[in-house]
Amino acid sequence: MKYKINNICCIGAGYVGGPTMSVIADKCPHITINVVDLNEERIKNWNNPDIEKLPIYEPYLGEIVGRCRNKNLYFSNLIKEKIQEADMIFISVNTPTKKKGLGAGKASDLKWVEACARQVAKFSTGYTIVVEKSTLPVRTAEVIKSILDDSQKSSKNSAPSKTFNVLSNPEFLAEGSAIKDLLNPDRVLIGGDNNDAIKALCEIYKNWVPEEKILTTNIWSSELAKLTSNAFLAQRISSINSISAICEATGANVKEVSRAIGSDSRIGSKFLNTGPGFGGSCFKKDILNLVYLSEFFGLHEVAAFWESVVNLNSWHQNRISKLITKKLFGTLSNKKIVILGFAFKANTNDTRESAAIQICQNLLEEDAYLVIHDSKVSSKQIEVDLGRKVLLDDLKNNDNSNIFKGGNWDFAQDLSCIFNNADAVVILTEWDIYKSINWEDVSRVMRCPAWIFDTRSILNPIDIKKSDLNFWQIGNGLG
Ligand code: NAD
Ligand code: UGA
C-alpha cells in the first residue's frame, strides 16, 4: 500500500466527529487520533474524567471514550499542531443553512468548511489526505481542492512541500444509535479520484467493516448520495405523516396502514413511524440544499418536489398544535400543559430542529403555561430554543394555583408532581420512561376534562381507557 496512516486529525468535535473518531480509535489502536475544535468548552467536556458529562449523550459512547482517551484518542484545541502532525485530516464541522446573502434559507453555509481548508493549507506538512466527513453540497470538494492547490503553489519554494488528495466520506450515523451505526454500518461510502488515497481510507475501515460494505464512487456521486439518502428518509416520514392525517379523518389507523404497506418488501418497514414531524440538524438542511442545487441548475420542478417534503413537515407540526388548542376549547389561557420530551428523538440530548420547538412555541403563543420534561435536554438548552426564560419557581413550591403564567414555561427535572392540575399532557419524544406512566394515577391529579396527546403513538389506548382521560393519538382515527 502506498500510503499508511499513522496519525489522524479530525477538525470538529461534534455529534459526528466525537463518536466517529472514538470508534476509529477503538478499532485501530495503532493509529493516533486527535480531535480538535475551536470550542474550548466542548473540548473541556470531552476531557471530563466523568464520562457521564461528555458534551453529547450517545449510548455506549462513554465506555469507548473511557477506553481510548489519552491512549490513542486525544481531544484538544491545538488545531495548528495536530494538523501539522496528521497524515489524514477529517473535516467534520457544521454546515448549517445560510441565514443571509446568496442562497439564504436554502444553501449550506460553507464558511466553517472553507476555514478548515485554509487551516489545512497553512499548517499541514508533506502529503495529506483530506477527507470530507461533513455533509456538503455537490462539488464542494472542488472548493477545498482549489484552496489546497493554491497553498501547494505558494509553498513551492519553501520546504517541506505539501501535496494533497481530497476524498468524500459522508457519515450515515443517526443520533441515539451512533455507536451501533458506526460499528455495524449498512455501508461506508468513499468518493475520490485517487486510488491510493481511497485505499488508505479503506484500510482504516477494513479493521472492522467487511470489505463488501465499503463502496467506492467518484467524488460527486458520493457527495450527492449523502444528500439523497437524507432526502429519501425524510420523504418517507412526510409521506407517512400525511397519511396519519387521512387516517384521523377517515377512521383508519396509521400503525395498521404502516404494517400493511411495510410488509411489501419493495417498500420495507423502516422509517414508517408517524410522529410530530421530523427534526434533527440535517434532514431539513440537506433537503433545502438539494432544493437550492436543483434551482441552481434550472430544475424547478425537481426543486418544488423536494421542497414539498419540508413544507409538509412544517404543516404537520402546526397541525398538531392547532389540534391541541381546538380540543382544549379553542383557548389555552390559564391552562397548564405538560410537555413530555423536547429532544428531536429519544436517546439524544440534541434539540436541533426538534418538532417540540415549533409546537411549544405555538402553544406559548396561545398563552399556555408549559411544564417541560426531558430525560437528557437541559433547561438551559430549552431556554435557547424557545427564546424565553424559564421561571423555575412555583413548580418547586408545588404551586397548585390554576392561574398559570400564560405564555411561559417551567422545567421539570423528573415526573413527580408535574401532572398536578394539568389540563393536558403532550408526548413529543418517545423516551422509554413515558411508556410506563400509570395514567390512572395521573388522571386523579389532573384538572378535568383532561387530555393526553400522544404524537409518538407510544401509548396503548386500552391502558388510557381505564382512566378518565380523553385521548388523542396521532394517526388513530378511532382514538
Ligand atoms: P456539530 O455542530 O455538533 O459539530 C461541529 C463542530 O465543529 C463544532 O464543535 C464547532 O465548534 C467545530 N468547528 C467549526 N468550525 C471549526 C474550525 N474551523 N476549526 C475547528 N473546529 C471547528 O455538528 P455535527 O452534528 O457533528 O455535524 C457535522 C457535519 O456532519 C455536518 O455537515 C452534518 O450535516 C453532518 N452529519 C451530521 C450527523 C448528525 O447526526 N449530527 C450525521 C451525519 C452527518
Ligand atoms: C438522520 C439519518 O437517519 C442518518 O442516516 C443521517 O446520517 C443523519 O440524519 C444526518 O445526516 O444527520 P438523525 O437525524 O440522527 O439521522 O435521526 P433519525 O433517526 O433519522 O430521525 C430523524 C427524525 O425523523 C427524528 O425527528 C425522528 O423522530 C423522525 N422519525 C424517524 C420519524 O418521525 N419516523 C420514523 O419512522 C423515523
mmCIF file with all atom_site columns, N, CA and C in Angstrom, residues 157-184:
data_model
loop_
_atom_site.group_PDB
_atom_site.id
_atom_site.type_symbol
_atom_site.label_atom_id
_atom_site.label_alt_id
_atom_site.label_comp_id
_atom_site.label_asym_id
_atom_site.label_entity_id
_atom_site.label_seq_id
_atom_site.pdbx_PDB_ins_code
_atom_site.Cartn_x
_atom_site.Cartn_y
_atom_site.Cartn_z
_atom_site.occupancy
_atom_site.B_iso_or_equiv
_atom_site.pdbx_formal_charge
_atom_site.auth_seq_id
_atom_site.auth_comp_id
_atom_site.auth_asym_id
_atom_site.auth_atom_id
_atom_site.pdbx_PDB_model_num
ATOM 1  N N  . ASN A 1 157 ? 8.548   27.129 -3.179 1.00 0.00 ? 157 ASN A N  1
ATOM 2  C CA . ASN A 1 157 ? 9.948   27.486 -2.934 1.00 0.00 ? 157 ASN A CA 1
ATOM 3  C C  . ASN A 1 157 ? 10.402  27.152 -1.518 1.00 0.00 ? 157 ASN A C  1
ATOM 4  N N  . SER A 1 158 ? 9.432   26.801 -0.649 1.00 0.00 ? 158 SER A N  1
ATOM 5  C CA . SER A 1 158 ? 9.822   26.545 0.732  1.00 0.00 ? 158 SER A CA 1
ATOM 6  C C  . SER A 1 158 ? 9.616   25.074 1.079  1.00 0.00 ? 158 SER A C  1
ATOM 7  N N  . ALA A 1 159 ? 10.605  24.468 1.681  1.00 0.00 ? 159 ALA A N  1
ATOM 8  C CA . ALA A 1 159 ? 10.497  23.050 2.081  1.00 0.00 ? 159 ALA A CA 1
ATOM 9  C C  . ALA A 1 159 ? 9.810   22.995 3.452  1.00 0.00 ? 159 ALA A C  1
ATOM 10 N N  . PRO A 1 160 ? 9.094   21.964 3.867  1.00 0.00 ? 160 PRO A N  1
ATOM 11 C CA . PRO A 1 160 ? 8.781   20.828 3.030  1.00 0.00 ? 160 PRO A CA 1
ATOM 12 C C  . PRO A 1 160 ? 7.572   21.122 2.147  1.00 0.00 ? 160 PRO A C  1
ATOM 13 N N  . SER A 1 161 ? 7.566   20.545 0.958  1.00 0.00 ? 161 SER A N  1
ATOM 14 C CA . SER A 1 161 ? 6.470   20.841 0.043  1.00 0.00 ? 161 SER A CA 1
ATOM 15 C C  . SER A 1 161 ? 5.230   20.053 0.472  1.00 0.00 ? 161 SER A C  1
ATOM 16 N N  . LYS A 1 162 ? 4.064   20.594 0.127  1.00 0.00 ? 162 LYS A N  1
ATOM 17 C CA . LYS A 1 162 ? 2.811   19.959 0.552  1.00 0.00 ? 162 LYS A CA 1
ATOM 18 C C  . LYS A 1 162 ? 2.099   19.382 -0.653 1.00 0.00 ? 162 LYS A C  1
ATOM 19 N N  . THR A 1 163 ? 1.503   18.205 -0.459 1.00 0.00 ? 163 THR A N  1
ATOM 20 C CA . THR A 1 163 ? 0.641   17.651 -1.506 1.00 0.00 ? 163 THR A CA 1
ATOM 21 C C  . THR A 1 163 ? -0.606  17.091 -0.835 1.00 0.00 ? 163 THR A C  1
ATOM 22 N N  . PHE A 1 164 ? -1.690  17.056 -1.597 1.00 0.00 ? 164 PHE A N  1
ATOM 23 C CA . PHE A 1 164 ? -2.974  16.635 -1.018 1.00 0.00 ? 164 PHE A CA 1
ATOM 24 C C  . PHE A 1 164 ? -3.766  15.756 -1.976 1.00 0.00 ? 164 PHE A C  1
ATOM 25 N N  . ASN A 1 165 ? -4.627  14.941 -1.384 1.00 0.00 ? 165 ASN A N  1
ATOM 26 C CA . ASN A 1 165 ? -5.743  14.346 -2.119 1.00 0.00 ? 165 ASN A CA 1
ATOM 27 C C  . ASN A 1 165 ? -6.991  14.588 -1.288 1.00 0.00 ? 165 ASN A C  1
ATOM 28 N N  . VAL A 1 166 ? -8.101  14.820 -1.990 1.00 0.00 ? 166 VAL A N  1
ATOM 29 C CA . VAL A 1 166 ? -9.352  15.066 -1.270 1.00 0.00 ? 166 VAL A CA 1
ATOM 30 C C  . VAL A 1 166 ? -10.305 13.893 -1.522 1.00 0.00 ? 166 VAL A C  1
ATOM 31 N N  . LEU A 1 167 ? -10.893 13.377 -0.450 1.00 0.00 ? 167 LEU A N  1
ATOM 32 C CA . LEU A 1 167 ? -11.878 12.295 -0.560 1.00 0.00 ? 167 LEU A CA 1
ATOM 33 C C  . LEU A 1 167 ? -13.199 12.745 0.064  1.00 0.00 ? 167 LEU A C  1
ATOM 34 N N  . SER A 1 168 ? -14.276 12.147 -0.399 1.00 0.00 ? 168 SER A N  1
ATOM 35 C CA . SER A 1 168 ? -15.565 12.375 0.251  1.00 0.00 ? 168 SER A CA 1
ATOM 36 C C  . SER A 1 168 ? -15.926 11.086 0.985  1.00 0.00 ? 168 SER A C  1
ATOM 37 N N  . ASN A 1 169 ? -16.232 11.210 2.268  1.00 0.00 ? 169 ASN A N  1
ATOM 38 C CA . ASN A 1 169 ? -16.602 10.018 3.062  1.00 0.00 ? 169 ASN A CA 1
ATOM 39 C C  . ASN A 1 169 ? -17.751 10.408 3.991  1.00 0.00 ? 169 ASN A C  1
ATOM 40 N N  . PRO A 1 170 ? -18.951 10.622 3.404  1.00 0.00 ? 170 PRO A N  1
ATOM 41 C CA . PRO A 1 170 ? -20.070 11.112 4.211  1.00 0.00 ? 170 PRO A CA 1
ATOM 42 C C  . PRO A 1 170 ? -20.451 10.138 5.318  1.00 0.00 ? 170 PRO A C  1
ATOM 43 N N  . GLU A 1 171 ? -21.014 10.696 6.372  1.00 0.00 ? 171 GLU A N  1
ATOM 44 C CA . GLU A 1 171 ? -21.380 9.875  7.527  1.00 0.00 ? 171 GLU A CA 1
ATOM 45 C C  . GLU A 1 171 ? -22.884 9.617  7.528  1.00 0.00 ? 171 GLU A C  1
ATOM 46 N N  . PHE A 1 172 ? -23.265 8.369  7.791  1.00 0.00 ? 172 PHE A N  1
ATOM 47 C CA . PHE A 1 172 ? -24.684 7.998  7.775  1.00 0.00 ? 172 PHE A CA 1
ATOM 48 C C  . PHE A 1 172 ? -25.225 7.661  9.156  1.00 0.00 ? 172 PHE A C  1
ATOM 49 N N  . LEU A 1 173 ? -24.439 7.908  10.207 1.00 0.00 ? 173 LEU A N  1
ATOM 50 C CA . LEU A 1 173 ? -24.921 7.544  11.542 1.00 0.00 ? 173 LEU A CA 1
ATOM 51 C C  . LEU A 1 173 ? -26.161 8.357  11.892 1.00 0.00 ? 173 LEU A C  1
ATOM 52 N N  . ALA A 1 174 ? -27.015 7.769  12.724 1.00 0.00 ? 174 ALA A N  1
ATOM 53 C CA . ALA A 1 174 ? -28.158 8.508  13.257 1.00 0.00 ? 174 ALA A CA 1
ATOM 54 C C  . ALA A 1 174 ? -27.896 8.728  14.744 1.00 0.00 ? 174 ALA A C  1
ATOM 55 N N  . GLU A 1 175 ? -28.315 9.874  15.265 1.00 0.00 ? 175 GLU A N  1
ATOM 56 C CA . GLU A 1 175 ? -28.096 10.137 16.676 1.00 0.00 ? 175 GLU A CA 1
ATOM 57 C C  . GLU A 1 175 ? -28.934 9.169  17.507 1.00 0.00 ? 175 GLU A C  1
ATOM 58 N N  . GLY A 1 176 ? -28.408 8.825  18.659 1.00 0.00 ? 176 GLY A N  1
ATOM 59 C CA . GLY A 1 176 ? -29.116 7.876  19.526 1.00 0.00 ? 176 GLY A CA 1
ATOM 60 C C  . GLY A 1 176 ? -28.684 6.448  19.232 1.00 0.00 ? 176 GLY A C  1
ATOM 61 N N  . SER A 1 177 ? -28.264 6.196  17.987 1.00 0.00 ? 177 SER A N  1
ATOM 62 C CA . SER A 1 177 ? -27.745 4.852  17.658 1.00 0.00 ? 177 SER A CA 1
ATOM 63 C C  . SER A 1 177 ? -26.393 5.000  16.969 1.00 0.00 ? 177 SER A C  1
ATOM 64 N N  . ALA A 1 178 ? -25.704 6.109  17.242 1.00 0.00 ? 178 ALA A N  1
ATOM 65 C CA . ALA A 1 178 ? -24.462 6.424  16.517 1.00 0.00 ? 178 ALA A CA 1
ATOM 66 C C  . ALA A 1 178 ? -23.418 5.317  16.648 1.00 0.00 ? 178 ALA A C  1
ATOM 67 N N  . ILE A 1 179 ? -23.233 4.808  17.848 1.00 0.00 ? 179 ILE A N  1
ATOM 68 C CA . ILE A 1 179 ? -22.156 3.820  18.047 1.00 0.00 ? 179 ILE A CA 1
ATOM 69 C C  . ILE A 1 179 ? -22.506 2.522  17.318 1.00 0.00 ? 179 ILE A C  1
ATOM 70 N N  . LYS A 1 180 ? -23.761 2.126  17.465 1.00 0.00 ? 180 LYS A N  1
ATOM 71 C CA . LYS A 1 180 ? -24.216 0.909  16.765 1.00 0.00 ? 180 LYS A CA 1
ATOM 72 C C  . LYS A 1 180 ? -24.042 1.084  15.248 1.00 0.00 ? 180 LYS A C  1
ATOM 73 N N  . ASP A 1 181 ? -24.445 2.249  14.750 1.00 0.00 ? 181 ASP A N  1
ATOM 74 C CA . ASP A 1 181 ? -24.339 2.512  13.304 1.00 0.00 ? 181 ASP A CA 1
ATOM 75 C C  . ASP A 1 181 ? -22.883 2.527  12.840 1.00 0.00 ? 181 ASP A C  1
ATOM 76 N N  . LEU A 1 182 ? -22.011 3.083  13.677 1.00 0.00 ? 182 LEU A N  1
ATOM 77 C CA . LEU A 1 182 ? -20.595 3.151  13.288 1.00 0.00 ? 182 LEU A CA 1
ATOM 78 C C  . LEU A 1 182 ? -19.938 1.773  13.338 1.00 0.00 ? 182 LEU A C  1
ATOM 79 N N  . LEU A 1 183 ? -20.340 0.976  14.325 1.00 0.00 ? 183 LEU A N  1
ATOM 80 C CA . LEU A 1 183 ? -19.735 -0.353 14.460 1.00 0.00 ? 183 LEU A CA 1
ATOM 81 C C  . LEU A 1 183 ? -20.221 -1.312 13.392 1.00 0.00 ? 183 LEU A C  1
ATOM 82 N N  . ASN A 1 184 ? -21.485 -1.115 12.990 1.00 0.00 ? 184 ASN A N  1
ATOM 83 C CA . ASN A 1 184 ? -22.065 -2.046 12.025 1.00 0.00 ? 184 ASN A CA 1
ATOM 84 C C  . ASN A 1 184 ? -22.811 -1.274 10.930 1.00 0.00 ? 184 ASN A C  1
#
